[in-house]
């Protein structure tokens, strides 16, 4: 299925897959590409999302070495002409099959962790409520780089667990400090969560924002439209400098709406 990988990212996906195989060895079961690369088109600052599944939890030293190695083939969004930001999640089958919520992840790699990773700080395995959302995405739309199709390997996440994960996710965004420097992503994440709360499905950031713009009350539309335009590479990101009040108002409104939708089901 690797021939379905978008050509613009195929070399980086191949490099990441080879590195993952080398570090995880015989315990590696599958690598799935998901997210913007397969469900909504890559935008200028889109990550490359990879879900890695292993038979059992790798040793701490293995995970630490893998995270350090990934730094060399990933770059912060927009900082490199050749590399995109990688986001890699490692799961052990024994902790997700049979499904339970919250599920445990063994490793999370992403550019927001670069400073810590370069200092040798690697997050330990932990329970992660967001895995209910992630696995729903992967089962719904992904490309197996290695191993079987996702729906042949991973069990479906019950709607109730997905609902709980949505509520847990929006509960973390309370004050401006919670979204400082990440305004665009959180606004678009809320659009996606809102879409899922209404439909039970998963949409790309662009698609979810377009969907919500058709339904959103007028005062909240400009900042969502702005975040979408920034994501699409059409405008500069000045949300923090010039739109802080609108951002806070949108986040509060979206959170309340999502909590009302998800909490009532």
PDB file of C-alpha atoms in Angstrom:
ATOM      1  CA  UNK A   1       0.000   0.000   0.000  1.00  0.00           C
ATOM      2  CA  UNK A   2       3.025   2.281   0.195  1.00  0.00           C
ATOM      3  CA  UNK A   3       2.374   3.294  -3.430  1.00  0.00           C
ATOM      4  CA  UNK A   4      -0.664   5.244  -2.154  1.00  0.00           C
ATOM      5  CA  UNK A   5       1.511   7.552  -0.052  1.00  0.00           C
ATOM      6  CA  UNK A   6       1.485  11.096  -1.497  1.00  0.00           C
ATOM      7  CA  UNK A   7       4.676  11.450  -3.578  1.00  0.00           C
ATOM      8  CA  UNK A   8       5.706  14.668  -1.836  1.00  0.00           C
ATOM      9  CA  UNK A   9       6.126  12.870   1.493  1.00  0.00           C
ATOM     10  CA  UNK A  10       7.001   9.362   0.288  1.00  0.00           C
ATOM     11  CA  UNK A  11      10.779   9.706   0.917  1.00  0.00           C
ATOM     12  CA  UNK A  12      10.249  10.955   4.482  1.00  0.00           C
ATOM     13  CA  UNK A  13       7.643   8.280   5.227  1.00  0.00           C
ATOM     14  CA  UNK A  14      10.021   5.620   3.894  1.00  0.00           C
ATOM     15  CA  UNK A  15      12.886   6.973   6.000  1.00  0.00           C
ATOM     16  CA  UNK A  16      10.737   7.063   9.127  1.00  0.00           C
ATOM     17  CA  UNK A  17       9.420   3.555   8.504  1.00  0.00           C
ATOM     18  CA  UNK A  18      12.917   2.150   8.016  1.00  0.00           C
ATOM     19  CA  UNK A  19      14.115   3.813  11.197  1.00  0.00           C
ATOM     20  CA  UNK A  20      11.114   2.513  13.156  1.00  0.00           C
ATOM     21  CA  UNK A  21      11.659  -1.019  11.823  1.00  0.00           C
ATOM     22  CA  UNK A  22      15.342  -0.886  12.755  1.00  0.00           C
ATOM     23  CA  UNK A  23      14.672   0.197  16.337  1.00  0.00           C
ATOM     24  CA  UNK A  24      11.609  -1.948  17.086  1.00  0.00           C
ATOM     25  CA  UNK A  25      12.689  -5.070  15.212  1.00  0.00           C
ATOM     26  CA  UNK A  26      10.682  -8.264  15.394  1.00  0.00           C
ATOM     27  CA  UNK A  27       8.162  -6.764  17.796  1.00  0.00           C
ATOM     28  CA  UNK A  28       6.847  -4.387  15.141  1.00  0.00           C
ATOM     29  CA  UNK A  29       3.365  -5.342  13.916  1.00  0.00           C
ATOM     30  CA  UNK A  30       2.212  -2.393  11.824  1.00  0.00           C
ATOM     31  CA  UNK A  31       2.823   1.191  10.737  1.00  0.00           C
ATOM     32  CA  UNK A  32      -0.173   3.212   9.570  1.00  0.00           C
ATOM     33  CA  UNK A  33      -0.108   6.614   7.875  1.00  0.00           C
ATOM     34  CA  UNK A  34      -3.178   8.700   8.724  1.00  0.00           C
ATOM     35  CA  UNK A  35      -4.290  12.299   9.120  1.00  0.00           C
ATOM     36  CA  UNK A  36      -3.966  14.999   6.472  1.00  0.00           C
ATOM     37  CA  UNK A  37      -1.850  12.826   4.202  1.00  0.00           C
ATOM     38  CA  UNK A  38      -4.780  10.511   3.547  1.00  0.00           C
ATOM     39  CA  UNK A  39      -8.023  12.219   4.571  1.00  0.00           C
ATOM     40  CA  UNK A  40      -7.963  15.817   3.508  1.00  0.00           C
ATOM     41  CA  UNK A  41      -4.873  16.769   1.582  1.00  0.00           C
ATOM     42  CA  UNK A  42      -1.562  17.999   2.931  1.00  0.00           C
ATOM     43  CA  UNK A  43      -1.424  21.688   3.732  1.00  0.00           C
ATOM     44  CA  UNK A  44       1.787  23.741   4.028  1.00  0.00           C
ATOM     45  CA  UNK A  45       2.255  23.064   7.747  1.00  0.00           C
ATOM     46  CA  UNK A  46       0.593  19.644   8.003  1.00  0.00           C
ATOM     47  CA  UNK A  47       2.318  16.956  10.057  1.00  0.00           C
ATOM     48  CA  UNK A  48       2.978  13.415   8.896  1.00  0.00           C
ATOM     49  CA  UNK A  49       0.998  11.238  11.314  1.00  0.00           C
ATOM     50  CA  UNK A  50       2.147   7.664  11.937  1.00  0.00           C
ATOM     51  CA  UNK A  51       0.638   5.075  14.260  1.00  0.00           C
ATOM     52  CA  UNK A  52       3.088   2.326  15.186  1.00  0.00           C
ATOM     53  CA  UNK A  53       1.816  -0.905  16.730  1.00  0.00           C
ATOM     54  CA  UNK A  54       4.068  -3.416  18.495  1.00  0.00           C
ATOM     55  CA  UNK A  55       3.359  -6.773  20.124  1.00  0.00           C
ATOM     56  CA  UNK A  56       4.417  -5.720  23.615  1.00  0.00           C
ATOM     57  CA  UNK A  57       5.872  -2.633  25.312  1.00  0.00           C
ATOM     58  CA  UNK A  58       9.451  -1.890  24.180  1.00  0.00           C
ATOM     59  CA  UNK A  59      12.169  -1.269  26.735  1.00  0.00           C
ATOM     60  CA  UNK A  60      12.713   2.303  27.885  1.00  0.00           C
ATOM     61  CA  UNK A  61      16.124   2.366  26.186  1.00  0.00           C
ATOM     62  CA  UNK A  62      14.585   1.350  22.862  1.00  0.00           C
ATOM     63  CA  UNK A  63      11.937   4.061  23.050  1.00  0.00           C
ATOM     64  CA  UNK A  64      14.509   6.661  24.057  1.00  0.00           C
ATOM     65  CA  UNK A  65      16.756   5.721  21.121  1.00  0.00           C
ATOM     66  CA  UNK A  66      13.827   5.774  18.691  1.00  0.00           C
ATOM     67  CA  UNK A  67      12.709   9.227  19.820  1.00  0.00           C
ATOM     68  CA  UNK A  68      16.239  10.600  19.499  1.00  0.00           C
ATOM     69  CA  UNK A  69      16.637   9.118  16.026  1.00  0.00           C
ATOM     70  CA  UNK A  70      13.336  10.554  14.792  1.00  0.00           C
ATOM     71  CA  UNK A  71      14.593  14.066  15.557  1.00  0.00           C
ATOM     72  CA  UNK A  72      16.982  13.799  12.610  1.00  0.00           C
ATOM     73  CA  UNK A  73      14.239  13.130  10.049  1.00  0.00           C
ATOM     74  CA  UNK A  74      11.612  15.563  11.351  1.00  0.00           C
ATOM     75  CA  UNK A  75      11.499  19.358  11.331  1.00  0.00           C
ATOM     76  CA  UNK A  76       9.287  22.038  12.881  1.00  0.00           C
ATOM     77  CA  UNK A  77       6.446  23.068  10.549  1.00  0.00           C
ATOM     78  CA  UNK A  78       7.628  25.352   7.771  1.00  0.00           C
ATOM     79  CA  UNK A  79      11.282  25.272   8.803  1.00  0.00           C
ATOM     80  CA  UNK A  80      12.632  22.883   6.155  1.00  0.00           C
ATOM     81  CA  UNK A  81      12.093  22.599   2.384  1.00  0.00           C
ATOM     82  CA  UNK A  82      12.463  18.823   2.550  1.00  0.00           C
ATOM     83  CA  UNK A  83      11.111  17.658   5.909  1.00  0.00           C
ATOM     84  CA  UNK A  84       7.726  17.938   7.556  1.00  0.00           C
ATOM     85  CA  UNK A  85       6.979  17.548  11.236  1.00  0.00           C
ATOM     86  CA  UNK A  86       6.529  13.915  12.210  1.00  0.00           C
ATOM     87  CA  UNK A  87       3.972  12.886  14.797  1.00  0.00           C
ATOM     88  CA  UNK A  88       4.539   9.273  15.813  1.00  0.00           C
ATOM     89  CA  UNK A  89       2.473   7.338  18.354  1.00  0.00           C
ATOM     90  CA  UNK A  90       3.600   3.895  19.520  1.00  0.00           C
ATOM     91  CA  UNK A  91       1.052   1.456  20.977  1.00  0.00           C
ATOM     92  CA  UNK A  92       1.407  -2.086  22.304  1.00  0.00           C
ATOM     93  CA  UNK A  93      -1.305  -4.499  21.158  1.00  0.00           C
ATOM     94  CA  UNK A  94      -1.675  -5.948  24.634  1.00  0.00           C
ATOM     95  CA  UNK A  95      -2.821  -2.540  25.902  1.00  0.00           C
ATOM     96  CA  UNK A  96      -5.351  -1.779  23.148  1.00  0.00           C
ATOM     97  CA  UNK A  97      -6.718  -5.241  22.216  1.00  0.00           C
ATOM     98  CA  UNK A  98      -9.144  -5.904  23.710  1.00  0.00           C
ATOM     99  CA  UNK A  99     -10.058  -2.226  23.714  1.00  0.00           C
ATOM    100  CA  UNK A 100     -10.262  -0.344  26.988  1.00  0.00           C
ATOM    101  CA  UNK A 101     -10.589   3.354  27.788  1.00  0.00           C
ATOM    102  CA  UNK A 102      -8.417   5.154  28.458  1.00  0.00           C
ATOM    103  CA  UNK A 103      -5.822   3.173  26.547  1.00  0.00           C
ATOM    104  CA  UNK A 104      -2.077   3.316  27.109  1.00  0.00           C
ATOM    105  CA  UNK A 105       0.495   4.668  24.710  1.00  0.00           C
ATOM    106  CA  UNK A 106       4.131   3.671  24.877  1.00  0.00           C
ATOM    107  CA  UNK A 107       5.637   6.701  23.139  1.00  0.00           C
ATOM    108  CA  UNK A 108       4.565  10.024  21.665  1.00  0.00           C
ATOM    109  CA  UNK A 109       6.930  11.851  19.328  1.00  0.00           C
ATOM    110  CA  UNK A 110       6.175  15.312  17.981  1.00  0.00           C
ATOM    111  CA  UNK A 111       7.889  18.578  17.223  1.00  0.00           C
ATOM    112  CA  UNK A 112       6.329  20.253  20.275  1.00  0.00           C
ATOM    113  CA  UNK A 113       8.489  17.856  22.318  1.00  0.00           C
ATOM    114  CA  UNK A 114      11.746  18.645  20.474  1.00  0.00           C
ATOM    115  CA  UNK A 115      13.320  20.753  23.230  1.00  0.00           C
ATOM    116  CA  UNK A 116      12.686  18.070  25.843  1.00  0.00           C
ATOM    117  CA  UNK A 117      13.809  15.253  23.561  1.00  0.00           C
ATOM    118  CA  UNK A 118      17.048  17.038  22.710  1.00  0.00           C
ATOM    119  CA  UNK A 119      17.662  17.337  26.456  1.00  0.00           C
ATOM    120  CA  UNK A 120      17.089  13.600  26.852  1.00  0.00           C
ATOM    121  CA  UNK A 121      13.646  13.960  28.419  1.00  0.00           C
ATOM    122  CA  UNK A 122      11.262  11.329  27.017  1.00  0.00           C
ATOM    123  CA  UNK A 123       7.704  10.996  28.294  1.00  0.00           C
ATOM    124  CA  UNK A 124       7.118   7.589  29.913  1.00  0.00           C
ATOM    125  CA  UNK A 125       4.284   5.298  28.790  1.00  0.00           C
ATOM    126  CA  UNK A 126       0.960   6.686  29.989  1.00  0.00           C
ATOM    127  CA  UNK A 127      -2.791   6.441  29.712  1.00  0.00           C
ATOM    128  CA  UNK A 128      -4.101   8.757  27.011  1.00  0.00           C
ATOM    129  CA  UNK A 129      -7.811   9.507  26.560  1.00  0.00           C
ATOM    130  CA  UNK A 130      -7.068  10.961  23.118  1.00  0.00           C
ATOM    131  CA  UNK A 131      -6.281   7.476  21.790  1.00  0.00           C
ATOM    132  CA  UNK A 132     -10.020   6.850  21.461  1.00  0.00           C
ATOM    133  CA  UNK A 133     -10.134   9.664  18.905  1.00  0.00           C
ATOM    134  CA  UNK A 134      -6.852   8.683  17.244  1.00  0.00           C
ATOM    135  CA  UNK A 135      -7.840   5.043  16.759  1.00  0.00           C
ATOM    136  CA  UNK A 136     -11.214   6.072  15.369  1.00  0.00           C
ATOM    137  CA  UNK A 137      -9.348   8.184  12.804  1.00  0.00           C
ATOM    138  CA  UNK A 138      -6.935   5.389  11.932  1.00  0.00           C
ATOM    139  CA  UNK A 139      -9.629   2.740  11.558  1.00  0.00           C
ATOM    140  CA  UNK A 140     -11.679   5.097   9.424  1.00  0.00           C
ATOM    141  CA  UNK A 141      -8.985   6.250   7.035  1.00  0.00           C
ATOM    142  CA  UNK A 142      -5.341   5.193   6.963  1.00  0.00           C
ATOM    143  CA  UNK A 143      -2.738   3.552   4.757  1.00  0.00           C
ATOM    144  CA  UNK A 144      -0.815   0.536   6.072  1.00  0.00           C
ATOM    145  CA  UNK A 145       2.867   1.135   5.379  1.00  0.00           C
ATOM    146  CA  UNK A 146       3.561  -2.163   7.122  1.00  0.00           C
ATOM    147  CA  UNK A 147       1.122  -4.806   8.327  1.00  0.00           C
ATOM    148  CA  UNK A 148      -2.627  -5.287   7.858  1.00  0.00           C
ATOM    149  CA  UNK A 149      -5.399  -2.760   7.390  1.00  0.00           C
ATOM    150  CA  UNK A 150      -6.152  -0.954  10.648  1.00  0.00           C
ATOM    151  CA  UNK A 151      -9.667  -2.361  10.972  1.00  0.00           C
ATOM    152  CA  UNK A 152      -8.215  -5.870  10.801  1.00  0.00           C
ATOM    153  CA  UNK A 153      -5.811  -5.162  13.654  1.00  0.00           C
ATOM    154  CA  UNK A 154      -7.558  -2.723  15.993  1.00  0.00           C
ATOM    155  CA  UNK A 155     -11.012  -2.944  17.523  1.00  0.00           C
ATOM    156  CA  UNK A 156     -13.654  -0.277  17.022  1.00  0.00           C
ATOM    157  CA  UNK A 157     -13.895   2.336  19.758  1.00  0.00           C
ATOM    158  CA  UNK A 158     -17.397   2.372  21.307  1.00  0.00           C
ATOM    159  CA  UNK A 159     -19.336   5.605  20.784  1.00  0.00           C
ATOM    160  CA  UNK A 160     -19.489   6.162  24.560  1.00  0.00           C
ATOM    161  CA  UNK A 161     -15.691   6.046  24.854  1.00  0.00           C
ATOM    162  CA  UNK A 162     -15.353   8.439  21.931  1.00  0.00           C
ATOM    163  CA  UNK A 163     -17.813  10.795  23.638  1.00  0.00           C
ATOM    164  CA  UNK A 164     -15.827  10.667  26.887  1.00  0.00           C
ATOM    165  CA  UNK A 165     -12.596  11.345  25.004  1.00  0.00           C
ATOM    166  CA  UNK A 166     -14.099  14.417  23.348  1.00  0.00           C
ATOM    167  CA  UNK A 167     -15.141  15.801  26.731  1.00  0.00           C
ATOM    168  CA  UNK A 168     -11.731  15.062  28.252  1.00  0.00           C
ATOM    169  CA  UNK A 169      -9.988  16.808  25.355  1.00  0.00           C
ATOM    170  CA  UNK A 170     -11.952  20.054  25.473  1.00  0.00           C
ATOM    171  CA  UNK A 171     -11.692  20.172  29.272  1.00  0.00           C
ATOM    172  CA  UNK A 172      -7.972  20.991  29.024  1.00  0.00           C
ATOM    173  CA  UNK A 173      -8.544  24.391  27.323  1.00  0.00           C
ATOM    174  CA  UNK A 174      -9.597  26.821  30.047  1.00  0.00           C
ATOM    175  CA  UNK A 175      -7.396  29.924  30.041  1.00  0.00           C
ATOM    176  CA  UNK A 176      -5.240  31.777  27.478  1.00  0.00           C
ATOM    177  CA  UNK A 177      -2.163  30.045  28.899  1.00  0.00           C
ATOM    178  CA  UNK A 178      -3.629  26.736  27.723  1.00  0.00           C
ATOM    179  CA  UNK A 179      -3.607  27.762  24.056  1.00  0.00           C
ATOM    180  CA  UNK A 180      -0.793  30.336  23.947  1.00  0.00           C
ATOM    181  CA  UNK A 181       1.259  29.783  20.798  1.00  0.00           C
ATOM    182  CA  UNK A 182      -1.081  27.077  19.563  1.00  0.00           C
ATOM    183  CA  UNK A 183      -4.201  29.127  18.818  1.00  0.00           C
ATOM    184  CA  UNK A 184      -4.674  27.992  15.226  1.00  0.00           C
ATOM    185  CA  UNK A 185      -4.417  24.293  16.019  1.00  0.00           C
ATOM    186  CA  UNK A 186      -6.771  24.457  18.993  1.00  0.00           C
ATOM    187  CA  UNK A 187      -9.408  26.438  17.092  1.00  0.00           C
ATOM    188  CA  UNK A 188      -9.306  23.877  14.280  1.00  0.00           C
ATOM    189  CA  UNK A 189      -9.193  20.979  16.743  1.00  0.00           C
ATOM    190  CA  UNK A 190     -12.385  22.301  18.313  1.00  0.00           C
ATOM    191  CA  UNK A 191     -14.006  22.442  14.873  1.00  0.00           C
ATOM    192  CA  UNK A 192     -13.087  18.795  14.331  1.00  0.00           C
ATOM    193  CA  UNK A 193     -14.333  17.773  17.768  1.00  0.00           C
ATOM    194  CA  UNK A 194     -17.587  19.671  17.210  1.00  0.00           C
ATOM    195  CA  UNK A 195     -18.053  17.818  13.915  1.00  0.00           C
ATOM    196  CA  UNK A 196     -17.457  14.479  15.622  1.00  0.00           C
ATOM    197  CA  UNK A 197     -19.807  15.324  18.492  1.00  0.00           C
ATOM    198  CA  UNK A 198     -22.587  16.007  15.986  1.00  0.00           C
ATOM    199  CA  UNK A 199     -21.945  13.302  13.394  1.00  0.00           C
ATOM    200  CA  UNK A 200     -19.864  10.608  15.058  1.00  0.00           C
ATOM    201  CA  UNK A 201     -17.482  10.844  12.102  1.00  0.00           C
ATOM    202  CA  UNK A 202     -14.010  12.268  11.623  1.00  0.00           C
ATOM    203  CA  UNK A 203     -13.223  15.191   9.295  1.00  0.00           C
ATOM    204  CA  UNK A 204      -9.996  16.927   8.339  1.00  0.00           C
ATOM    205  CA  UNK A 205      -9.237  20.319   9.873  1.00  0.00           C
ATOM    206  CA  UNK A 206     -10.133  22.096   6.638  1.00  0.00           C
ATOM    207  CA  UNK A 207     -13.348  20.136   6.133  1.00  0.00           C
ATOM    208  CA  UNK A 208     -14.468  20.517   9.738  1.00  0.00           C
ATOM    209  CA  UNK A 209     -13.845  24.269   9.680  1.00  0.00           C
ATOM    210  CA  UNK A 210     -15.815  24.645   6.437  1.00  0.00           C
ATOM    211  CA  UNK A 211     -18.642  22.587   7.930  1.00  0.00           C
ATOM    212  CA  UNK A 212     -18.740  24.656  11.113  1.00  0.00           C
ATOM    213  CA  UNK A 213     -18.552  28.008   9.313  1.00  0.00           C
ATOM    214  CA  UNK A 214     -21.906  27.184   7.713  1.00  0.00           C
ATOM    215  CA  UNK A 215     -23.492  26.610  11.128  1.00  0.00           C
ATOM    216  CA  UNK A 216     -21.677  28.920  13.522  1.00  0.00           C
ATOM    217  CA  UNK A 217     -23.172  32.101  14.967  1.00  0.00           C
ATOM    218  CA  UNK A 218     -21.877  35.198  13.162  1.00  0.00           C
ATOM    219  CA  UNK A 219     -19.693  36.650  15.968  1.00  0.00           C
ATOM    220  CA  UNK A 220     -17.521  33.525  16.051  1.00  0.00           C
ATOM    221  CA  UNK A 221     -17.030  33.002  12.328  1.00  0.00           C
ATOM    222  CA  UNK A 222     -14.181  35.464  11.604  1.00  0.00           C
ATOM    223  CA  UNK A 223     -11.644  33.871  13.948  1.00  0.00           C
ATOM    224  CA  UNK A 224     -12.471  30.372  12.693  1.00  0.00           C
ATOM    225  CA  UNK A 225     -12.172  31.562   9.097  1.00  0.00           C
ATOM    226  CA  UNK A 226      -8.851  33.189  10.010  1.00  0.00           C
ATOM    227  CA  UNK A 227      -7.498  29.982  11.580  1.00  0.00           C
ATOM    228  CA  UNK A 228      -8.565  27.990   8.515  1.00  0.00           C
ATOM    229  CA  UNK A 229      -6.887  30.481   6.166  1.00  0.00           C
ATOM    230  CA  UNK A 230      -3.667  30.333   8.193  1.00  0.00           C
ATOM    231  CA  UNK A 231      -3.750  26.536   8.073  1.00  0.00           C
ATOM    232  CA  UNK A 232      -4.224  26.636   4.294  1.00  0.00           C
ATOM    233  CA  UNK A 233      -1.240  28.954   3.913  1.00  0.00           C
ATOM    234  CA  UNK A 234      -3.393  31.871   2.756  1.00  0.00           C
ATOM    235  CA  UNK A 235      -2.738  34.267   5.648  1.00  0.00           C
ATOM    236  CA  UNK A 236      -0.085  35.023   8.238  1.00  0.00           C
ATOM    237  CA  UNK A 237      -0.598  33.728  11.761  1.00  0.00           C
ATOM    238  CA  UNK A 238      -1.311  36.763  13.923  1.00  0.00           C
ATOM    239  CA  UNK A 239      -3.993  35.222  16.116  1.00  0.00           C
ATOM    240  CA  UNK A 240      -2.044  35.794  19.328  1.00  0.00           C
ATOM    241  CA  UNK A 241      -1.063  39.363  18.453  1.00  0.00           C
ATOM    242  CA  UNK A 242      -4.316  40.741  17.026  1.00  0.00           C
ATOM    243  CA  UNK A 243      -7.137  38.318  17.757  1.00  0.00           C
ATOM    244  CA  UNK A 244      -6.649  37.183  21.343  1.00  0.00           C
ATOM    245  CA  UNK A 245     -10.111  38.221  22.544  1.00  0.00           C
ATOM    246  CA  UNK A 246     -11.868  36.611  19.571  1.00  0.00           C
ATOM    247  CA  UNK A 247      -9.823  33.457  20.051  1.00  0.00           C
ATOM    248  CA  UNK A 248     -10.775  33.188  23.716  1.00  0.00           C
ATOM    249  CA  UNK A 249     -14.436  33.825  22.922  1.00  0.00           C
ATOM    250  CA  UNK A 250     -14.500  31.165  20.204  1.00  0.00           C
ATOM    251  CA  UNK A 251     -12.798  28.568  22.395  1.00  0.00           C
ATOM    252  CA  UNK A 252     -15.200  29.182  25.279  1.00  0.00           C
ATOM    253  CA  UNK A 253     -18.215  29.036  22.967  1.00  0.00           C
ATOM    254  CA  UNK A 254     -17.035  25.909  21.160  1.00  0.00           C
ATOM    255  CA  UNK A 255     -16.185  24.137  24.378  1.00  0.00           C
ATOM    256  CA  UNK A 256     -19.624  24.865  25.852  1.00  0.00           C
ATOM    257  CA  UNK A 257     -21.354  23.696  22.685  1.00  0.00           C
ATOM    258  CA  UNK A 258     -19.336  20.471  22.522  1.00  0.00           C
ATOM    259  CA  UNK A 259     -19.899  19.736  26.200  1.00  0.00           C
ATOM    260  CA  UNK A 260     -23.602  20.238  25.661  1.00  0.00           C
ATOM    261  CA  UNK A 261     -23.659  17.900  22.667  1.00  0.00           C
ATOM    262  CA  UNK A 262     -21.394  15.176  24.029  1.00  0.00           C
ATOM    263  CA  UNK A 263     -22.692  15.393  27.573  1.00  0.00           C
ATOM    264  CA  UNK A 264     -26.282  14.865  26.500  1.00  0.00           C
ATOM    265  CA  UNK A 265     -25.693  11.558  24.722  1.00  0.00           C
TER     266      UNK A 265
END
